[in-house]
Amino acid sequence: MLPCSLSTKENIKSELFDWRSDDQNDVFVYDNGLHYNNGRRGQSEQFKGRVFHFPDELIHGNASIIIRNTKVADSGVYTCYFPLREKIEIFYIKLAVVAPQPDINIIDATDDGVLLQCEVRGAALKPRVEWQDRDGNKLPAKDPQVSEKGDRYHITLQTTVTKTLSCSCVVTQEETNRRTHAEIYVAIIEPDPKVTVEQDSDVVLPCSLSTKENNEFKLFVWRKVAQKDEGLKEVFLYDSGSHYNNGQDGQSEEFKGRVSHFQDELKHGNASIIIRDTKISDSGNYTCYFPRLQPPQTFYIDLVVGEYFY
């Protein structure tokens, strides 16, 4: 909706008001009951069938319009113009229509690699969605899943990462050649991302930034990846000194009182945690995630807890 109202709130049903874009395209004209949706001609092709006013609000001086199914090309400065009033009035409003932003999520982490999913929701035009590495090379991906709701598109695209790299989900609106992207850094612990421990023992899950930069004022989150019969588990969260052991809420019940970090090691980039009194049910894939780094970084590790090991 682009707002335009007379401060006097007087009735404008019998008046003329004209909406134009900054390139002087005719967006909407209302003239004493006649307008672009009931017989008046001259509307720019770009806006035909997409622009409407509020007839019941005219008596209150409201000349606002609504543009449906906005496109990136609709971006610009618009004027609402009352040319026939004794004191000519012009209102200005800037509209910014952005391309849909992709959303990246980690779906699974196994010995075969890390499954990443990119979602694009509510695209007005069907975009091209690709996974790319930092050099712009296209990464192998599954066939995209595309659904339509009205005139909007929802696209899901998955890829499996098998080595440490920075990759992006790139969304391209080919009609306008506009691009948006989201980036993620995947760090796979090599060569063996698996930690094995006997139950009832304590275990350290390692996670360290390669730059060894200070973590004391950063945010990192440890999660247990969703298994077949359970959901995602919140294991440990540290945020600039606040964490699950000193007031932060949200830790999964099964990890309460059993997980701690290494406070003195934070200044060396060490975000490792220790899980005490391990249980068989603790077995699974874990992620150590730094969401505020540019790009965000995620580390993966597989924990196996057994009754005994020789």
Short mmCIF file of C-alpha atoms in Angstrom, two decimals:
data_model
loop_
_atom_site.label_atom_id
_atom_site.label_comp_id
_atom_site.label_asym_id
_atom_site.label_seq_id
_atom_site.Cartn_x
_atom_site.Cartn_y
_atom_site.Cartn_z
CA MET A 1 0.00 0.00 0.00
CA LEU A 2 1.25 3.48 -0.90
CA PRO A 3 -0.34 6.00 1.49
CA CYS A 4 -1.73 9.38 0.42
CA SER A 5 -4.27 11.32 2.52
CA LEU A 6 -5.31 14.97 2.75
CA SER A 7 -4.63 16.40 6.20
CA THR A 8 -8.09 18.01 6.12
CA LYS A 9 -9.75 14.56 5.73
CA GLU A 10 -12.28 16.18 3.36
CA ASN A 11 -14.32 14.18 0.83
CA ILE A 12 -12.47 13.64 -2.49
CA LYS A 13 -15.07 11.46 -4.29
CA SER A 14 -15.65 14.21 -6.85
CA GLU A 15 -12.00 15.23 -7.20
CA LEU A 16 -9.03 14.21 -9.36
CA PHE A 17 -5.86 12.58 -8.08
CA ASP A 18 -3.04 11.13 -10.16
CA TRP A 19 -0.40 8.57 -9.15
CA ARG A 20 2.82 8.43 -11.19
CA SER A 21 6.18 6.70 -10.89
CA ASP A 22 9.50 8.55 -11.09
CA ASP A 23 9.86 7.66 -14.78
CA GLN A 24 6.46 9.30 -15.36
CA ASN A 25 4.59 6.06 -15.93
CA ASP A 26 0.85 6.38 -15.27
CA VAL A 27 0.18 4.24 -12.22
CA PHE A 28 -3.39 5.19 -11.26
CA VAL A 29 -5.77 8.07 -11.99
CA TYR A 30 -9.08 8.73 -10.24
CA ASP A 31 -11.36 11.45 -11.63
CA ASN A 32 -14.78 11.96 -10.03
CA GLY A 33 -15.59 8.25 -9.98
CA LEU A 34 -13.88 7.33 -13.24
CA HIS A 35 -10.54 5.50 -12.94
CA TYR A 36 -8.23 2.99 -14.59
CA ASN A 37 -10.22 -0.01 -13.40
CA ASN A 38 -13.63 1.10 -14.75
CA GLY A 39 -13.08 2.55 -18.19
CA ARG A 40 -10.51 5.30 -18.05
CA ARG A 41 -7.58 4.69 -20.43
CA GLY A 42 -3.90 5.58 -20.32
CA GLN A 43 -2.53 3.37 -17.55
CA SER A 44 1.03 2.13 -18.15
CA GLU A 45 1.13 -1.51 -19.20
CA GLN A 46 3.38 -2.36 -16.25
CA PHE A 47 0.60 -1.57 -13.76
CA LYS A 48 -2.53 -2.80 -15.54
CA GLY A 49 -4.71 -5.03 -13.36
CA ARG A 50 -2.46 -4.60 -10.32
CA VAL A 51 -3.37 -1.20 -8.82
CA PHE A 52 -6.50 -0.42 -6.78
CA HIS A 53 -7.77 2.40 -4.58
CA PHE A 54 -10.01 2.41 -1.50
CA PRO A 55 -13.48 3.66 -2.60
CA ASP A 56 -14.94 3.66 0.91
CA GLU A 57 -12.08 5.82 2.17
CA LEU A 58 -12.47 8.63 -0.38
CA ILE A 59 -14.97 10.45 1.86
CA HIS A 60 -12.19 10.74 4.45
CA GLY A 61 -9.67 12.22 2.01
CA ASN A 62 -7.79 8.96 1.51
CA ALA A 63 -6.24 8.60 -1.97
CA SER A 64 -3.98 5.66 -1.08
CA ILE A 65 -3.49 2.81 -3.53
CA ILE A 66 -2.47 -0.82 -3.27
CA ILE A 67 -0.13 -2.46 -5.79
CA ARG A 68 -0.59 -6.21 -5.92
CA ASN A 69 2.09 -8.79 -6.78
CA THR A 70 4.94 -6.28 -6.53
CA LYS A 71 8.01 -6.78 -8.70
CA VAL A 72 11.56 -5.52 -8.27
CA ALA A 73 10.91 -3.28 -11.29
CA ASP A 74 8.22 -1.44 -9.28
CA SER A 75 10.90 0.09 -7.05
CA GLY A 76 11.17 3.87 -7.24
CA VAL A 77 9.71 7.19 -6.10
CA TYR A 78 5.96 7.68 -6.56
CA THR A 79 3.92 10.89 -6.53
CA CYS A 80 0.30 11.34 -5.52
CA TYR A 81 -0.87 14.57 -7.20
CA PHE A 82 -4.01 16.68 -6.76
CA PRO A 83 -3.69 19.06 -9.76
CA LEU A 84 -7.11 20.77 -9.63
CA ARG A 85 -7.16 21.93 -6.04
CA GLU A 86 -6.83 25.63 -5.30
CA LYS A 87 -3.62 24.78 -3.51
CA ILE A 88 -1.97 22.04 -5.54
CA GLU A 89 -0.86 19.16 -3.33
CA ILE A 90 1.80 16.56 -4.14
CA PHE A 91 2.84 13.65 -1.93
CA TYR A 92 5.99 11.60 -2.41
CA ILE A 93 6.77 8.07 -1.32
CA LYS A 94 9.71 5.77 -2.05
CA LEU A 95 9.01 2.10 -2.71
CA ALA A 96 11.75 -0.50 -2.45
CA VAL A 97 10.87 -3.98 -3.69
CA VAL A 98 13.68 -6.42 -2.96
CA ALA A 99 14.31 -9.81 -4.48
CA PRO A 100 13.39 -12.69 -2.15
CA GLN A 101 16.13 -13.59 0.31
CA PRO A 102 17.19 -17.25 0.43
CA ASP A 103 17.19 -19.06 3.76
CA ILE A 104 19.83 -21.76 4.44
CA ASN A 105 19.34 -24.61 6.91
CA ILE A 106 21.36 -27.68 7.89
CA ILE A 107 19.19 -30.75 7.34
CA ASP A 108 21.56 -33.59 8.24
CA ALA A 109 25.21 -34.42 8.90
CA THR A 110 26.55 -37.93 8.30
CA ASP A 111 29.79 -39.64 7.30
CA ASP A 112 28.77 -38.96 3.69
CA GLY A 113 28.66 -35.20 4.14
CA VAL A 114 26.48 -32.30 5.27
CA LEU A 115 23.05 -31.86 3.69
CA LEU A 116 22.18 -28.19 3.19
CA GLN A 117 18.80 -26.83 2.18
CA CYS A 118 18.03 -23.46 0.62
CA GLU A 119 14.48 -22.09 0.62
CA VAL A 120 13.14 -19.16 -1.39
CA ARG A 121 9.65 -18.11 -0.34
CA GLY A 122 7.20 -15.77 -2.04
CA ALA A 123 9.02 -14.97 -5.27
CA ALA A 124 6.79 -12.99 -7.64
CA LEU A 125 8.69 -14.27 -10.67
CA LYS A 126 10.11 -17.78 -10.82
CA PRO A 127 13.83 -17.30 -10.10
CA ARG A 128 16.83 -19.48 -10.86
CA VAL A 129 18.24 -20.97 -7.66
CA GLU A 130 21.74 -22.45 -7.53
CA TRP A 131 24.33 -23.59 -5.02
CA GLN A 132 27.77 -22.10 -5.76
CA ASP A 133 31.21 -22.22 -4.18
CA ARG A 134 33.12 -19.06 -3.31
CA ASP A 135 34.58 -18.88 -6.84
CA GLY A 136 31.10 -18.94 -8.41
CA ASN A 137 31.27 -22.54 -9.60
CA LYS A 138 27.94 -24.35 -9.58
CA LEU A 139 27.71 -27.16 -7.01
CA PRO A 140 25.84 -30.43 -7.68
CA ALA A 141 22.34 -30.31 -6.24
CA LYS A 142 19.14 -32.31 -6.20
CA ASP A 143 16.29 -31.30 -8.51
CA PRO A 144 14.58 -28.22 -7.05
CA GLN A 145 11.16 -28.58 -5.45
CA VAL A 146 8.84 -25.87 -6.75
CA SER A 147 5.36 -25.05 -5.47
CA GLU A 148 3.03 -22.20 -6.39
CA LYS A 149 0.62 -20.29 -4.17
CA GLY A 150 -1.34 -17.80 -6.20
CA ASP A 151 1.21 -15.83 -8.19
CA ARG A 152 4.07 -16.64 -5.79
CA TYR A 153 6.74 -19.33 -5.95
CA HIS A 154 8.29 -21.37 -3.14
CA ILE A 155 11.50 -23.13 -4.16
CA THR A 156 13.59 -25.61 -2.16
CA LEU A 157 17.04 -26.74 -3.30
CA GLN A 158 19.35 -29.18 -1.48
CA THR A 159 23.03 -29.97 -1.86
CA THR A 160 25.46 -32.23 -0.01
CA VAL A 161 28.83 -30.81 1.06
CA THR A 162 31.60 -33.35 1.54
CA LYS A 163 34.54 -31.08 2.36
CA THR A 164 35.27 -27.85 4.20
CA LEU A 165 34.26 -24.87 2.06
CA SER A 166 32.28 -21.65 1.88
CA CYS A 167 29.23 -21.92 -0.35
CA SER A 168 26.26 -19.76 -1.28
CA CYS A 169 22.66 -20.19 -2.33
CA VAL A 170 22.26 -17.73 -5.21
CA VAL A 171 18.83 -16.51 -6.37
CA THR A 172 18.65 -14.83 -9.78
CA GLN A 173 15.59 -13.06 -11.22
CA GLU A 174 16.49 -13.54 -14.87
CA GLU A 175 13.96 -10.97 -16.14
CA THR A 176 15.74 -8.20 -14.21
CA ASN A 177 19.14 -9.90 -13.70
CA ARG A 178 18.90 -9.10 -9.97
CA ARG A 179 20.65 -11.42 -7.53
CA THR A 180 20.46 -12.14 -3.84
CA HIS A 181 22.36 -14.77 -1.92
CA ALA A 182 22.97 -16.33 1.48
CA GLU A 183 26.34 -17.77 2.45
CA ILE A 184 27.43 -20.50 4.85
CA TYR A 185 30.83 -21.83 5.83
CA VAL A 186 30.91 -25.59 6.34
CA ALA A 187 33.86 -26.93 8.32
CA ILE A 188 34.08 -30.71 8.37
CA ILE A 189 36.45 -32.12 10.95
CA GLU A 190 38.94 -34.28 9.11
CA PRO A 191 40.05 -36.95 8.72
CA ASP A 192 37.89 -38.57 11.39
CA PRO A 193 34.96 -36.48 12.73
CA LYS A 194 33.91 -39.26 15.11
CA VAL A 195 34.42 -39.31 18.88
CA THR A 196 33.89 -42.59 20.73
CA VAL A 197 33.38 -42.87 24.48
CA GLU A 198 32.05 -45.34 27.05
CA GLN A 199 28.78 -44.42 28.70
CA ASP A 200 28.94 -42.70 32.11
CA SER A 201 32.26 -41.14 31.05
CA ASP A 202 32.97 -37.49 30.26
CA VAL A 203 33.69 -36.51 26.67
CA VAL A 204 35.07 -33.41 24.96
CA LEU A 205 33.51 -32.33 21.66
CA PRO A 206 36.15 -30.18 19.91
CA CYS A 207 35.40 -26.92 18.12
CA SER A 208 38.01 -24.23 17.44
CA LEU A 209 38.30 -21.39 14.96
CA SER A 210 41.33 -21.85 12.73
CA THR A 211 42.20 -18.15 13.21
CA LYS A 212 42.43 -18.68 17.00
CA GLU A 213 40.67 -15.33 17.45
CA ASN A 214 39.07 -14.46 20.78
CA ASN A 215 35.61 -16.02 21.34
CA GLU A 216 34.84 -14.24 24.62
CA PHE A 217 32.53 -11.72 22.91
CA LYS A 218 31.13 -14.00 20.22
CA LEU A 219 28.05 -16.22 19.94
CA PHE A 220 28.33 -19.95 19.35
CA VAL A 221 25.67 -22.62 19.59
CA TRP A 222 26.01 -26.37 20.03
CA ARG A 223 23.09 -28.47 18.81
CA LYS A 224 22.42 -32.15 18.38
CA VAL A 225 21.12 -32.73 14.84
CA ALA A 226 17.59 -34.14 14.62
CA GLN A 227 17.51 -37.93 14.57
CA LYS A 228 14.76 -40.12 13.12
CA ASP A 229 12.73 -40.33 16.33
CA GLU A 230 13.51 -36.96 17.90
CA GLY A 231 13.84 -33.30 17.08
CA LEU A 232 16.75 -30.85 17.18
CA LYS A 233 18.34 -30.62 20.65
CA GLU A 234 19.80 -27.44 22.17
CA VAL A 235 23.03 -28.60 23.82
CA PHE A 236 24.94 -25.43 24.74
CA LEU A 237 24.79 -21.72 23.90
CA TYR A 238 27.40 -19.06 24.69
CA ASP A 239 26.74 -15.38 23.93
CA SER A 240 29.32 -12.80 25.03
CA GLY A 241 29.64 -14.27 28.52
CA SER A 242 26.04 -15.38 28.98
CA HIS A 243 25.40 -19.10 28.58
CA TYR A 244 23.19 -22.01 29.60
CA ASN A 245 24.93 -22.39 32.95
CA ASN A 246 24.50 -18.79 34.14
CA GLY A 247 21.02 -17.67 33.14
CA GLN A 248 20.41 -18.31 29.42
CA ASP A 249 17.16 -20.23 28.80
CA GLY A 250 16.44 -22.79 26.10
CA GLN A 251 18.72 -25.74 26.83
CA SER A 252 17.17 -29.16 26.16
CA GLU A 253 16.22 -30.89 29.38
CA GLU A 254 18.45 -33.93 28.84
CA PHE A 255 21.61 -31.78 28.73
CA LYS A 256 20.89 -29.53 31.71
CA GLY A 257 23.66 -29.62 34.32
CA ARG A 258 25.88 -31.87 32.18
CA VAL A 259 27.46 -29.54 29.62
CA SER A 260 30.11 -26.89 30.17
CA HIS A 261 32.65 -24.97 28.10
CA PHE A 262 36.29 -24.01 28.63
CA GLN A 263 36.19 -20.40 29.81
CA ASP A 264 39.96 -19.90 29.85
CA GLU A 265 40.28 -21.23 26.30
CA LEU A 266 37.77 -18.84 24.68
CA LYS A 267 40.48 -16.21 24.09
CA HIS A 268 42.29 -18.75 21.89
CA GLY A 269 39.23 -19.42 19.68
CA ASN A 270 38.28 -22.63 21.51
CA ALA A 271 34.51 -23.24 21.63
CA SER A 272 34.79 -26.90 22.67
CA ILE A 273 32.39 -28.34 25.25
CA ILE A 274 32.48 -31.23 27.69
CA ILE A 275 29.46 -33.51 28.22
CA ARG A 276 29.59 -35.30 31.58
CA ASP A 277 28.13 -38.70 32.46
CA THR A 278 27.43 -39.60 28.84
CA LYS A 279 24.45 -41.79 27.98
CA ILE A 280 23.79 -44.06 25.02
CA SER A 281 21.09 -41.59 23.98
CA ASP A 282 23.75 -38.86 23.62
CA SER A 283 25.05 -40.61 20.50
CA GLY A 284 24.47 -38.67 17.29
CA ASN A 285 25.65 -35.80 15.08
CA TYR A 286 26.48 -32.46 16.72
CA THR A 287 27.03 -29.00 15.24
CA CYS A 288 29.05 -26.08 16.61
CA TYR A 289 27.67 -22.96 14.91
CA PHE A 290 28.98 -19.37 14.78
CA PRO A 291 26.00 -17.49 13.21
CA ARG A 292 27.44 -13.97 13.43
CA LEU A 293 30.72 -14.57 11.64
CA GLN A 294 30.98 -13.44 8.03
CA PRO A 295 30.34 -15.89 6.60
CA PRO A 296 28.76 -17.98 9.39
CA GLN A 297 30.79 -21.07 10.27
CA THR A 298 29.55 -24.53 11.26
CA PHE A 299 31.60 -27.45 12.56
CA TYR A 300 30.37 -31.05 12.71
CA ILE A 301 31.23 -34.03 14.87
CA ASP A 302 29.76 -37.49 15.38
CA LEU A 303 29.56 -38.82 18.96
CA VAL A 304 29.26 -42.57 19.65
CA VAL A 305 28.53 -43.61 23.24
CA GLY A 306 28.79 -47.34 23.93
CA GLU A 307 28.44 -49.65 26.90
CA TYR A 308 32.12 -50.54 26.71
CA PHE A 309 35.00 -50.46 24.25
CA TYR A 310 38.11 -52.64 24.15
#
